[in-house]
């Protein structure tokens, strides 16, 4: 958008005479009676927290993030910057594409420690896509936008080969770019299956999460800026779409749904609000259980605007939302949220091994610890 500056205990039974068993039970009970009460097990369920990682780049704002695992993550942001760590954030290597200092890399999708695709946002030729196969040592520009009316915001991959990128509306409809070779080449899809955009409707290039996918074919697109904040869904990799209204407030270029996360093709979360610091953001989160056909507002939403959201691996109902004023946790699939941290982060991402990362302004990066 142009306006946005996842003990088993084994019991061994021993046959013994009934009298001996009774005597043992009495003795055991007497012994237990002399022990102090067991402490509460609160520590076993302590809240997770962010452990800051020094990137050495305080002048860069990172809105692009791809978590590969607990040791490997990629960041992308202003000044054409791309960083990579392979040791859990202890060290970061600047692997920025050459000649890209004027670009804003708002989204990055990494397949492993060596292969990644990064998206630069902006009007006209500022919107570009680069790919690396050697950990950022070299990059190939695989797409450069030549349509002055297009402004690309986000991208997502279904697998290592198939992915999409989205632009704000061109001639009244969102534009979708498609790749079938891992981002090496891109094709603009026909817009005949795309509903008409609302007046003023666009996506927010705030965290790389305005376009997300789950499974081999399902993809969702988040919008704002118009009279209603909507989520569009495609079940055929972007060929046809349906639109649904959300309860997240809109009606202003600064308001709407900024980020989405789906743990499967049915269950999703939406976060957003008003990105202006002096404006309130009521109803800043919503959830769906039917692939985005309907959305319900959170009963207790995050207290302010949130720009990023991610499900915690291997915990079906837990997710994190982040924004400039803090991080919030839900453990009931988005019905209620509570604040964990008040640090500023723009984006969050979690890997299948449980490694979760966040990034944001002033070169901030962190990994979630329990």
XYZ file of N, CA and C in Angstrom, residues 64-68 72-76 82-86 92 95 108-117 132 134-137 139 359:
102
model
N 10.416 -7.713 6.686
C 10.429 -9.042 6.091
C 11.171 -10.011 6.983
N 10.613 -11.197 7.180
C 11.195 -12.200 8.069
C 10.794 -13.580 7.606
N 11.751 -14.496 7.555
C 11.454 -15.893 7.248
C 12.229 -16.782 8.202
N 11.495 -17.507 9.057
C 12.104 -18.419 10.022
C 12.247 -19.803 9.399
N 13.461 -20.254 9.244
C 13.718 -21.591 8.704
C 13.690 -22.629 9.824
N 18.315 -20.830 12.002
C 18.400 -20.109 10.734
C 17.201 -19.218 10.506
N 17.455 -17.943 10.210
C 16.406 -16.987 9.876
C 16.964 -15.948 8.914
N 16.061 -15.397 8.101
C 16.401 -14.343 7.158
C 15.581 -13.098 7.492
N 16.198 -11.917 7.384
C 15.525 -10.647 7.594
C 15.673 -9.783 6.351
N 14.659 -8.964 6.072
C 14.771 -8.012 4.973
C 14.112 -6.706 5.375
N 19.334 -7.253 3.449
C 18.971 -8.640 3.739
C 20.043 -9.219 4.656
N 19.627 -9.754 5.795
C 20.528 -10.406 6.736
C 20.142 -11.869 6.889
N 21.131 -12.687 7.271
C 20.901 -14.115 7.506
C 21.715 -14.580 8.704
N 21.094 -15.394 9.563
C 21.822 -16.057 10.650
C 21.660 -17.560 10.518
N 22.705 -18.288 10.857
C 22.647 -19.753 10.871
C 23.098 -20.311 12.206
N 25.060 -12.327 12.464
C 24.245 -12.047 11.286
C 25.164 -11.648 10.136
N 23.804 -10.081 3.559
C 23.808 -10.740 2.255
C 22.921 -9.969 1.277
N 10.248 -11.572 2.620
C 11.248 -12.559 2.222
C 10.717 -13.937 2.570
N 10.909 -14.878 1.651
C 10.481 -16.266 1.847
C 11.704 -17.155 1.603
N 12.132 -17.853 2.665
C 13.320 -18.709 2.568
C 12.923 -20.169 2.636
N 13.590 -20.982 1.835
C 13.323 -22.415 1.823
C 14.288 -23.168 2.730
N 15.476 -22.603 2.916
C 16.487 -23.199 3.785
C 17.575 -22.144 4.001
N 18.741 -22.567 4.422
C 19.814 -21.605 4.703
C 20.445 -21.039 3.441
N 20.178 -21.615 2.289
C 20.822 -21.171 1.058
C 19.863 -20.545 0.057
N 18.623 -20.992 0.049
C 17.679 -20.538 -0.977
C 16.617 -19.616 -0.377
N 16.452 -18.451 -0.994
C 15.462 -17.481 -0.524
C 15.026 -16.596 -1.686
N 13.832 -16.015 -1.541
C 13.272 -15.071 -2.504
C 12.858 -13.829 -1.723
N 18.114 -16.034 -4.439
C 19.470 -16.539 -4.224
C 19.436 -18.039 -4.008
N 22.617 -19.467 -3.054
C 23.898 -19.706 -2.398
C 24.026 -18.906 -1.104
N 22.909 -18.787 -0.385
C 22.953 -18.107 0.895
C 23.122 -16.613 0.814
N 22.823 -16.018 -0.337
C 22.947 -14.579 -0.497
C 24.273 -14.115 -1.053
N 25.158 -15.030 -1.378
C 26.427 -14.627 -1.991
C 26.183 -13.970 -3.340
N 22.735 -12.917 -6.147
C 21.296 -12.786 -6.341
C 20.990 -12.616 -7.821
N 10.985 -9.353 14.287
C 11.901 -8.309 13.824
C 11.141 -7.007 13.679
